[in-house]
């Protein structure tokens, strides 16, 4: 490769040039974007709105997205329909959201019945985010999740059977029973995991996006336009790795979308009690990337901003930060008594159930009939039943599995006193070797 | 990592080792160990400890007045006709890296100042010019995140080498190294591989202060799914670097700040070392001395004295810190029945502690005396030169310990 090319490519994006390409995104940097602190004439004052951000709740509206959606509608005036989705698309979204919801409800049942153990974090209420983004992705695109990862796995196409079986700790699980609820992986579907600690998945996702660029520019795979979606919560956005990765992704224009599922609560810590400026989306422009705030209870709005961000990443124009305002309708995990959150708050968001909202939209626009949706629900019910039966009937992992997968190359277990590699010991394959 | 290590200067300007003495020990590394053992090994590689023409350069130090021929138990093998080339340890690392980057376009380097600056110890010097900025990626100072990023890149098909500008900085990346490097292959049910190499300078340098003088092997050793090797000569530095890059497992390669300027003649033809094998440095009969990294040279200095006193110690550079090469170690113990471990690692929970346990578990019946382990004191490495010296093991202590063990 030519050296000069590479040097040129690695140049950080200048803020101005980035902005010019993002007219349709909300751009909160109004002025002074090019001046360094030393050259500004006055020090900007800290927002005087309120000393108690918790009193104002979320200070910014979600108008930015409405604008996006409105603009979209205007643009498509010439088309036959003003609708944001076709019937087929609507059914796909509906099915995926119902799948996510039904799967999680079944998990709760199975957990209380003692079929699964450990920490199980359910996604109820946040389906619009997973569905809104992941249903737009190609199989080769990567998804990186957190400990609340079942539904991301399902949206990405990992069969419900395999996810349920993993939760049951069975050998047929998507990770052979070695991962569990918080560690769902699928190489086939480019699900990079289930990361159980806060923030650690973001750099991994950034790495996948780096590979995408590397393949295109170093390995000369010109058609490699794969993008990575990194999902994480509001609590994560106060962690250093979030900021570090925003910086690196913007610096190197990596094809990644940082998706904040802001459900307002980090276990029992209110977002408003932990974050100096609750507008997470505002941190995007600070790193030279667009920051978007979207109603995460509305799959269609999520989908609109997702489309734009994914296309932007595919075009090689770099990352986007999207804050989806959502809510989890259950506790942090099934072990959480959920006594802290205000019942009024829960009721308010409960009334905005994203599945019902999509249903309403489709009915109002005569996209589907009740019968069609019932058919979807029935299909999902059967799928979930089948997943449970499959998991139930699947075998527990054998002892022989114990020592497999510790090392990709089992020579990593080393040489024993007898001079042979330990992995050559017949007991090794039975899982009974002492290693 | 506010402070960048000043070690660059230290490495380039000073070596505490006499390069001539060093060459002696490297000659010894060419002695065969346990011939025949590796016949059926999977590594299609010749082990450095065999067939090697390493000593090849006859012109070299045999005539040096400083050479302590007594310490060399066996005569040098007849020199091969291959001339080899002489280089410093950091250049050997770079040569290995460059060869692998030439061979495989998915091999890339990430780290602080690895690109334009060439690495704080110049291991990656010139590589950015040759391979471009994406393959030799200068990262912001964000260890946890660039390590995680390299892991994500490894999961999706690349083979990154992560340089810790100073090994101690990688404490900031401990979560990624432990949870993702070490465990992710397992938790994913074997679906994702993490073929990364994590490498960088560590060890007690010359008055670098506590934070820059750490031996991280003690922290990393209990992480499942990770292999650890320590290089000590230009020959094994290159061979281990290449092996680590080719390994499908995550490998941590420990380098030592005070060894970068060691000089040795290494073969011109390609070679690779095994990540799981120890290196016989000096065969002997009376006692087995197990060591690695820089302490190898303290041991060899002590061996000189010991030989003069009539002892015949066997010195093994264990090289593979995880897993241990229990075959080489065991064979030696079966011969000498006495073990002294000399390490720079911490006394509590260090490599020596694990090695002692492994020896007691596996070779207790062969021991005529309890294993003695000489480690660093359990103190933050002091800045003052005198105190620093007291912190780590000195050759005189090694001599005393051997005399005690062989009473």
Coordinates of N, CA and C in Angstrom, one line a residue, chain A residues 65-233:
Chain A
X65 N -35.5 14.3 17.0 CA -35.9 13.2 16.2 C -37.2 13.5 15.5
X66 N -38.1 14.1 16.1 CA -39.3 14.5 15.4 C -39.0 15.2 14.1
X67 N -38.0 16.0 14.2 CA -37.5 16.8 13.1 C -37.1 15.8 12.0
X68 N -36.3 14.8 12.4 CA -35.8 13.9 11.5 C -36.9 13.2 10.8
X69 N -37.9 12.8 11.6 CA -39.0 12.0 11.1 C -39.9 12.9 10.1
X70 N -40.1 14.1 10.6 CA -40.9 15.1 9.8 C -40.2 15.3 8.4
X71 N -38.9 15.5 8.5 CA -38.2 15.8 7.3 C -38.3 14.6 6.3
X72 N -38.3 13.4 6.9 CA -38.4 12.2 6.1 C -39.8 12.2 5.4
X73 N -40.8 12.6 6.2 CA -42.1 12.6 5.6 C -42.2 13.5 4.5
X74 N -41.6 14.7 4.7 CA -41.7 15.7 3.6 C -41.0 15.2 2.4
X75 N -39.9 14.6 2.6 CA -39.1 14.2 1.4 C -39.9 13.1 0.6
X76 N -40.6 12.3 1.4 CA -41.3 11.2 0.7 C -42.7 11.6 0.2
X77 N -42.9 12.9 0.1 CA -44.2 13.4 -0.3 C -44.6 12.9 -1.7
X78 N -43.6 12.8 -2.5 CA -43.9 12.4 -3.9 C -44.2 11.0 -4.0
X79 N -43.8 10.2 -3.0 CA -44.0 8.8 -3.0 C -45.5 8.6 -2.8
X80 N -45.9 7.4 -3.0 CA -47.3 7.0 -2.9 C -47.8 7.1 -1.5
X81 N -46.9 6.7 -0.6 CA -47.3 6.6 0.8 C -46.4 7.5 1.7
X82 N -46.9 8.0 2.7 CA -46.2 8.8 3.7 C -45.6 7.9 4.8
X83 N -45.9 6.7 4.8 CA -45.7 5.8 5.9 C -44.2 5.6 6.1
X84 N -43.8 5.4 7.3 CA -42.4 5.1 7.7 C -42.0 3.7 7.4
X85 N -43.0 2.8 7.3 CA -42.6 1.4 7.0 C -43.6 0.8 6.1
X86 N -43.2 -0.2 5.4 CA -44.2 -1.0 4.6 C -44.8 -2.0 5.6
X87 N -45.8 -2.7 5.0 CA -46.5 -3.7 5.8 C -45.5 -4.8 6.2
X88 N -44.7 -5.2 5.3 CA -43.7 -6.3 5.5 C -42.7 -5.9 6.6
X89 N -42.2 -4.7 6.5 CA -41.3 -4.2 7.5 C -42.0 -4.1 8.9
X90 N -43.2 -3.6 8.9 CA -44.0 -3.5 10.1 C -44.1 -4.9 10.8
X91 N -44.4 -5.9 10.0 CA -44.6 -7.2 10.5 C -43.2 -7.8 11.1
X92 N -42.2 -7.5 10.4 CA -40.9 -7.9 10.9 C -40.6 -7.3 12.2
X93 N -40.8 -6.0 12.3 CA -40.5 -5.3 13.6 C -41.4 -5.8 14.7
X94 N -42.7 -6.0 14.3 CA -43.6 -6.4 15.4 C -43.2 -7.8 15.9
X95 N -42.9 -8.7 15.0 CA -42.5 -10.0 15.3 C -41.3 -10.0 16.2
X96 N -40.3 -9.2 15.9 CA -39.1 -9.2 16.6 C -39.3 -8.7 18.0
X97 N -40.2 -7.6 18.1 CA -40.4 -7.1 19.5 C -41.2 -8.0 20.3
X98 N -42.2 -8.7 19.7 CA -43.0 -9.6 20.4 C -42.1 -10.8 20.9
X99 N -41.2 -11.2 20.0 CA -40.3 -12.3 20.4 C -39.5 -11.9 21.6
X100 N -38.9 -10.7 21.5 CA -38.1 -10.2 22.7 C -38.9 -10.2 24.0
X101 N -40.1 -9.7 23.9 CA -41.0 -9.6 25.1 C -41.4 -11.0 25.6
X102 N -41.8 -11.8 24.7 CA -42.3 -13.1 25.1 C -41.2 -14.0 25.7
X103 N -40.0 -13.8 25.0 CA -38.9 -14.6 25.5 C -38.5 -14.2 26.9
X104 N -38.5 -12.9 27.2 CA -38.1 -12.4 28.5 C -39.1 -12.8 29.5
X105 N -40.4 -12.8 29.2 CA -41.4 -13.2 30.1 C -41.3 -14.7 30.5
X106 N -40.9 -15.4 29.5 CA -40.7 -16.9 29.7 C -39.5 -17.1 30.6
X107 N -38.5 -16.3 30.4 CA -37.3 -16.4 31.2 C -37.6 -16.2 32.7
X108 N -38.5 -15.2 32.9 CA -38.9 -14.9 34.3 C -39.6 -16.1 34.9
X109 N -40.4 -16.7 34.1 CA -41.1 -17.9 34.6 C -40.2 -19.0 34.9
X110 N -39.3 -19.2 34.0 CA -38.3 -20.3 34.1 C -37.3 -20.1 35.3
X111 N -37.0 -18.8 35.5 CA -36.1 -18.5 36.6 C -36.9 -18.8 38.0
X112 N -38.1 -18.4 38.0 CA -38.8 -18.6 39.3 C -39.1 -20.1 39.5
X113 N -39.1 -20.8 38.4 CA -39.3 -22.3 38.5 C -38.0 -23.0 38.8
X114 N -36.9 -22.3 38.9 CA -35.6 -22.9 39.2 C -35.0 -23.6 38.0
X115 N -35.4 -23.1 36.8 CA -34.7 -23.7 35.6 C -33.5 -23.0 35.2
X116 N -33.4 -21.8 35.6 CA -32.1 -21.0 35.4 C -31.7 -20.3 36.6
X117 N -30.4 -20.0 36.7 CA -29.9 -19.4 37.9 C -29.0 -18.2 37.6
X118 N -28.4 -17.7 38.6 CA -27.5 -16.6 38.4 C -28.3 -15.3 38.3
X119 N -27.6 -14.3 37.6 CA -28.3 -13.0 37.4 C -28.9 -13.0 36.0
X120 N -30.2 -12.7 36.0 CA -30.9 -12.7 34.7 C -31.5 -11.3 34.6
X121 N -31.0 -10.6 33.6 CA -31.5 -9.2 33.4 C -32.4 -9.2 32.2
X122 N -33.7 -8.7 32.4 CA -34.6 -8.8 31.3 C -34.8 -7.4 30.6
X123 N -35.2 -7.5 29.4 CA -35.2 -6.3 28.5 C -36.5 -5.7 28.3
X124 N -37.5 -6.2 29.0 CA -38.9 -5.7 28.8 C -39.0 -4.2 28.8
X125 N -39.6 -3.7 27.8 CA -39.8 -2.2 27.7 C -38.8 -1.6 26.7
X126 N -37.7 -2.2 26.5 CA -36.7 -1.6 25.7 C -36.6 -2.1 24.3
X127 N -37.6 -3.0 23.9 CA -37.5 -3.7 22.7 C -37.4 -2.8 21.4
X128 N -37.9 -1.6 21.5 CA -37.8 -0.7 20.3 C -36.4 -0.4 19.9
X129 N -35.5 -0.4 20.9 CA -34.1 -0.1 20.6 C -33.4 -1.2 19.9
X130 N -33.5 -2.4 20.5 CA -32.9 -3.6 19.8 C -33.5 -3.8 18.4
X131 N -34.8 -3.8 18.3 CA -35.4 -4.1 17.1 C -35.1 -2.9 16.1
X132 N -35.2 -1.7 16.6 CA -35.1 -0.6 15.7 C -33.7 -0.5 15.0
X133 N -32.7 -1.0 15.7 CA -31.4 -1.0 15.1 C -31.0 -2.3 14.4
X134 N -31.2 -3.4 15.2 CA -30.6 -4.6 14.7 C -31.3 -5.1 13.4
X135 N -32.6 -4.8 13.3 CA -33.3 -5.3 12.1 C -32.9 -4.6 10.8
X136 N -32.0 -3.6 11.0 CA -31.5 -2.9 9.8 C -30.2 -3.4 9.4
X137 N -29.6 -4.3 10.2 CA -28.2 -4.7 10.0 C -28.1 -5.9 9.0
X138 N -27.0 -6.1 8.4 CA -26.7 -7.3 7.7 C -26.1 -8.3 8.6
X139 N -26.1 -9.5 8.1 CA -25.5 -10.6 9.0 C -24.1 -10.3 9.3
X140 N -23.3 -9.7 8.4 CA -21.9 -9.5 8.7 C -21.6 -8.3 9.6
X141 N -22.6 -7.5 9.8 CA -22.5 -6.4 10.8 C -22.4 -7.0 12.2
X142 N -21.7 -6.3 13.1 CA -21.5 -6.9 14.4 C -22.4 -6.1 15.4
X143 N -22.7 -6.9 16.5 CA -23.5 -6.3 17.6 C -22.8 -6.6 18.9
X144 N -22.6 -5.6 19.7 CA -21.9 -5.9 21.0 C -22.9 -5.4 22.1
X145 N -23.1 -6.3 23.1 CA -24.1 -6.0 24.0 C -23.5 -6.0 25.4
X146 N -24.5 -6.0 26.4 CA -24.1 -5.9 27.8 C -24.6 -7.2 28.5
X147 N -24.8 -7.1 29.8 CA -25.4 -8.2 30.5 C -26.9 -8.4 30.2
X148 N -27.5 -7.4 29.6 CA -28.9 -7.5 29.3 C -29.0 -7.8 27.8
X149 N -28.6 -9.0 27.5 CA -28.2 -9.3 26.0 C -29.1 -10.3 25.3
X150 N -30.1 -10.9 26.0 CA -30.9 -11.9 25.3 C -31.5 -11.4 24.1
X151 N -32.1 -10.2 24.2 CA -33.0 -9.8 23.1 C -32.1 -9.2 21.9
X152 N -30.9 -8.7 22.3 CA -30.0 -8.3 21.2 C -29.7 -9.6 20.4
X153 N -29.4 -10.7 21.1 CA -29.1 -11.9 20.4 C -30.2 -12.4 19.5
X154 N -31.4 -12.3 20.1 CA -32.6 -12.8 19.3 C -32.8 -11.9 18.0
X155 N -32.7 -10.6 18.2 CA -32.9 -9.7 17.1 C -31.8 -9.9 16.0
X156 N -30.6 -10.3 16.5 CA -29.5 -10.5 15.5 C -29.7 -11.9 14.8
X157 N -30.6 -12.6 15.3 CA -30.9 -13.9 14.5 C -30.4 -15.2 15.2
X158 N -29.9 -15.0 16.4 CA -29.5 -16.3 17.2 C -30.9 -17.0 17.5
X159 N -31.0 -18.3 17.2 CA -32.3 -19.0 17.4 C -32.7 -18.9 18.9
X160 N -33.9 -18.7 19.2 CA -34.4 -18.7 20.6 C -34.1 -20.0 21.3
X161 N -34.1 -21.1 20.6 CA -33.7 -22.4 21.2 C -32.4 -22.3 21.8
X162 N -31.4 -21.8 21.0 CA -30.0 -21.7 21.5 C -29.8 -20.8 22.7
X163 N -30.6 -19.7 22.7 CA -30.5 -18.7 23.8 C -31.1 -19.3 25.0
X164 N -32.3 -19.9 24.9 CA -32.9 -20.5 26.0 C -32.1 -21.6 26.6
X165 N -31.6 -22.4 25.7 CA -30.7 -23.6 26.2 C -29.5 -23.1 26.9
X166 N -28.9 -22.0 26.4 CA -27.8 -21.4 27.1 C -28.2 -21.0 28.5
X167 N -29.4 -20.4 28.7 CA -29.8 -20.0 30.0 C -30.1 -21.1 30.9
X168 N -30.4 -22.3 30.3 CA -30.7 -23.5 31.1 C -29.3 -24.1 31.4
X169 N -28.2 -23.6 30.9 CA -26.9 -24.2 31.1 C -26.7 -25.5 30.4
X170 N -27.3 -25.7 29.2 CA -27.3 -26.9 28.5 C -26.2 -26.9 27.4
X171 N -25.8 -28.1 27.0 CA -24.7 -28.2 26.0 C -25.1 -27.7 24.7
X172 N -26.4 -27.6 24.4 CA -26.9 -27.1 23.1 C -27.0 -25.5 23.1
X173 N -26.7 -24.9 24.2 CA -26.8 -23.4 24.2 C -25.8 -22.8 23.2
X174 N -26.1 -21.5 22.9 CA -25.3 -20.9 21.9 C -23.8 -20.8 22.3
X175 N -23.5 -20.9 23.6 CA -22.1 -21.0 24.1 C -21.8 -22.3 24.8
X176 N -22.5 -23.3 24.5 CA -22.4 -24.6 25.0 C -22.6 -24.7 26.5
X177 N -23.3 -23.7 27.0 CA -23.6 -23.6 28.5 C -22.4 -23.0 29.2
X178 N -21.4 -22.5 28.5 CA -20.2 -22.0 29.2 C -20.3 -20.5 29.4
X179 N -21.3 -19.8 28.8 CA -21.4 -18.4 28.9 C -22.5 -18.0 29.9
X180 N -23.7 -18.4 29.7 CA -24.8 -18.0 30.6 C -25.5 -16.7 30.1
X181 N -26.4 -16.2 31.0 CA -27.3 -15.1 30.7 C -26.5 -13.9 30.2
X182 N -25.4 -13.6 30.8 CA -24.7 -12.3 30.6 C -23.6 -12.5 29.5
X183 N -23.4 -13.7 29.0 CA -22.3 -13.9 28.0 C -22.9 -14.7 26.8
X184 N -23.8 -14.0 26.1 CA -24.3 -14.6 24.9 C -23.3 -14.3 23.7
X185 N -22.9 -15.2 22.9 CA -22.1 -15.0 21.8 C -22.6 -15.8 20.6
X186 N -22.4 -15.3 19.4 CA -22.6 -16.1 18.2 C -21.7 -15.6 17.1
X187 N -20.7 -16.4 16.8 CA -19.8 -16.0 15.7 C -20.5 -16.0 14.4
X188 N -21.4 -16.9 14.2 CA -22.2 -17.0 13.0 C -23.0 -15.7 12.8
X189 N -23.6 -15.2 13.8 CA -24.4 -14.0 13.6 C -23.7 -12.7 14.0
X190 N -22.4 -12.9 14.2 CA -21.6 -11.7 14.6 C -22.1 -11.0 15.8
X191 N -22.5 -11.7 16.7 CA -22.8 -11.2 18.1 C -21.6 -11.3 18.9
X192 N -20.9 -10.2 19.2 CA -19.6 -10.2 19.8 C -19.7 -10.4 21.3
X193 N -20.9 -10.5 21.8 CA -21.0 -10.8 23.3 C -21.9 -9.8 23.9
X194 N -22.4 -10.2 24.8 CA -22.6 -10.3 26.2 C -21.4 -10.0 27.0
X195 N -21.3 -8.7 27.4 CA -20.2 -8.3 28.4 C -20.8 -7.9 29.7
X196 N -20.4 -8.6 30.7 CA -21.1 -8.5 32.0 C -20.6 -7.3 32.8
X197 N -19.5 -6.8 32.6 CA -19.0 -5.6 33.3 C -19.3 -4.3 32.5
X198 N -19.6 -3.3 33.2 CA -19.9 -2.0 32.6 C -18.7 -1.5 31.8
X199 N -19.0 -1.2 30.5 CA -18.1 -0.5 29.7 C -17.1 -1.3 28.9
X200 N -16.9 -2.6 29.3 CA -15.9 -3.4 28.7 C -16.2 -3.8 27.3
X201 N -17.5 -3.8 26.9 CA -17.9 -4.2 25.6 C -17.6 -3.1 24.6
X202 N -17.6 -1.8 25.0 CA -17.5 -0.7 24.1 C -16.2 -0.8 23.3
X203 N -15.0 -1.0 24.0 CA -13.8 -1.1 23.2 C -13.8 -2.3 22.3
X204 N -14.4 -3.4 22.7 CA -14.4 -4.6 21.9 C -15.2 -4.2 20.6
X205 N -16.3 -3.5 20.7 CA -17.1 -3.1 19.6 C -16.2 -2.2 18.7
X206 N -15.5 -1.3 19.4 CA -14.6 -0.4 18.6 C -13.6 -1.1 17.8
X207 N -13.1 -2.2 18.4 CA -12.1 -3.1 17.7 C -12.7 -3.7 16.5
X208 N -14.0 -4.2 16.6 CA -14.6 -4.8 15.5 C -14.8 -3.8 14.3
X209 N -15.1 -2.5 14.7 CA -15.2 -1.5 13.7 C -13.8 -1.2 13.1
X210 N -12.8 -1.3 13.9 CA -11.4 -1.1 13.4 C -11.1 -2.1 12.4
X211 N -11.5 -3.4 12.7 CA -11.2 -4.5 11.7 C -11.9 -4.2 10.4
X212 N -13.1 -3.6 10.5 CA -13.8 -3.3 9.3 C -13.0 -2.3 8.4
X213 N -12.5 -1.3 9.0 CA -11.7 -0.4 8.3 C -10.4 -1.0 7.8
X214 N -9.8 -1.8 8.7 CA -8.5 -2.4 8.3 C -8.7 -3.3 7.1
X215 N -9.8 -4.1 7.1 CA -10.0 -5.0 6.0 C -10.2 -4.2 4.7
X216 N -10.8 -3.1 4.8 CA -11.0 -2.3 3.6 C -9.7 -1.7 3.1
X217 N -9.0 -1.2 4.0 CA -7.8 -0.4 3.6 C -6.5 -1.1 3.6
X218 N -6.3 -2.0 4.5 CA -5.1 -2.8 4.5 C -5.2 -4.1 3.7
X219 N -6.3 -4.8 4.0 CA -6.4 -6.1 3.3 C -7.1 -5.9 1.9
X220 N -7.5 -4.7 1.6 CA -8.0 -4.4 0.3 C -9.3 -5.1 0.0
X221 N -10.1 -5.3 1.0 CA -11.4 -5.9 0.7 C -12.4 -4.7 0.5
X222 N -12.4 -4.3 -0.7 CA -13.1 -3.0 -1.0 C -14.6 -3.1 -0.6
X223 N -15.2 -4.2 -0.6 CA -16.6 -4.3 -0.4 C -16.9 -4.4 1.2
X224 N -15.9 -4.3 2.0 CA -16.2 -4.5 3.4 C -16.7 -3.1 4.0
X225 N -18.0 -3.1 4.1 CA -18.6 -1.9 4.7 C -19.3 -2.2 5.9
X226 N -18.9 -3.2 6.7 CA -19.6 -3.7 7.8 C -19.5 -2.7 9.0
X227 N -20.6 -2.6 9.7 CA -20.7 -1.6 10.8 C -20.9 -2.4 12.1
X228 N -20.6 -1.8 13.2 CA -20.8 -2.4 14.5 C -21.7 -1.5 15.3
X229 N -22.7 -2.2 16.0 CA -23.6 -1.5 16.9 C -23.2 -1.9 18.3
X230 N -22.8 -0.9 19.1 CA -22.5 -1.1 20.5 C -23.6 -0.6 21.4
X231 N -24.3 -1.5 22.1 CA -25.4 -1.2 23.0 C -24.9 -1.1 24.5
X232 N -25.3 -0.1 25.2 CA -24.9 0.0 26.6 C -25.9 1.0 27.3
X233 N -25.8 1.1 28.6 CA -26.8 1.9 29.3 C -26.4 3.2 29.8

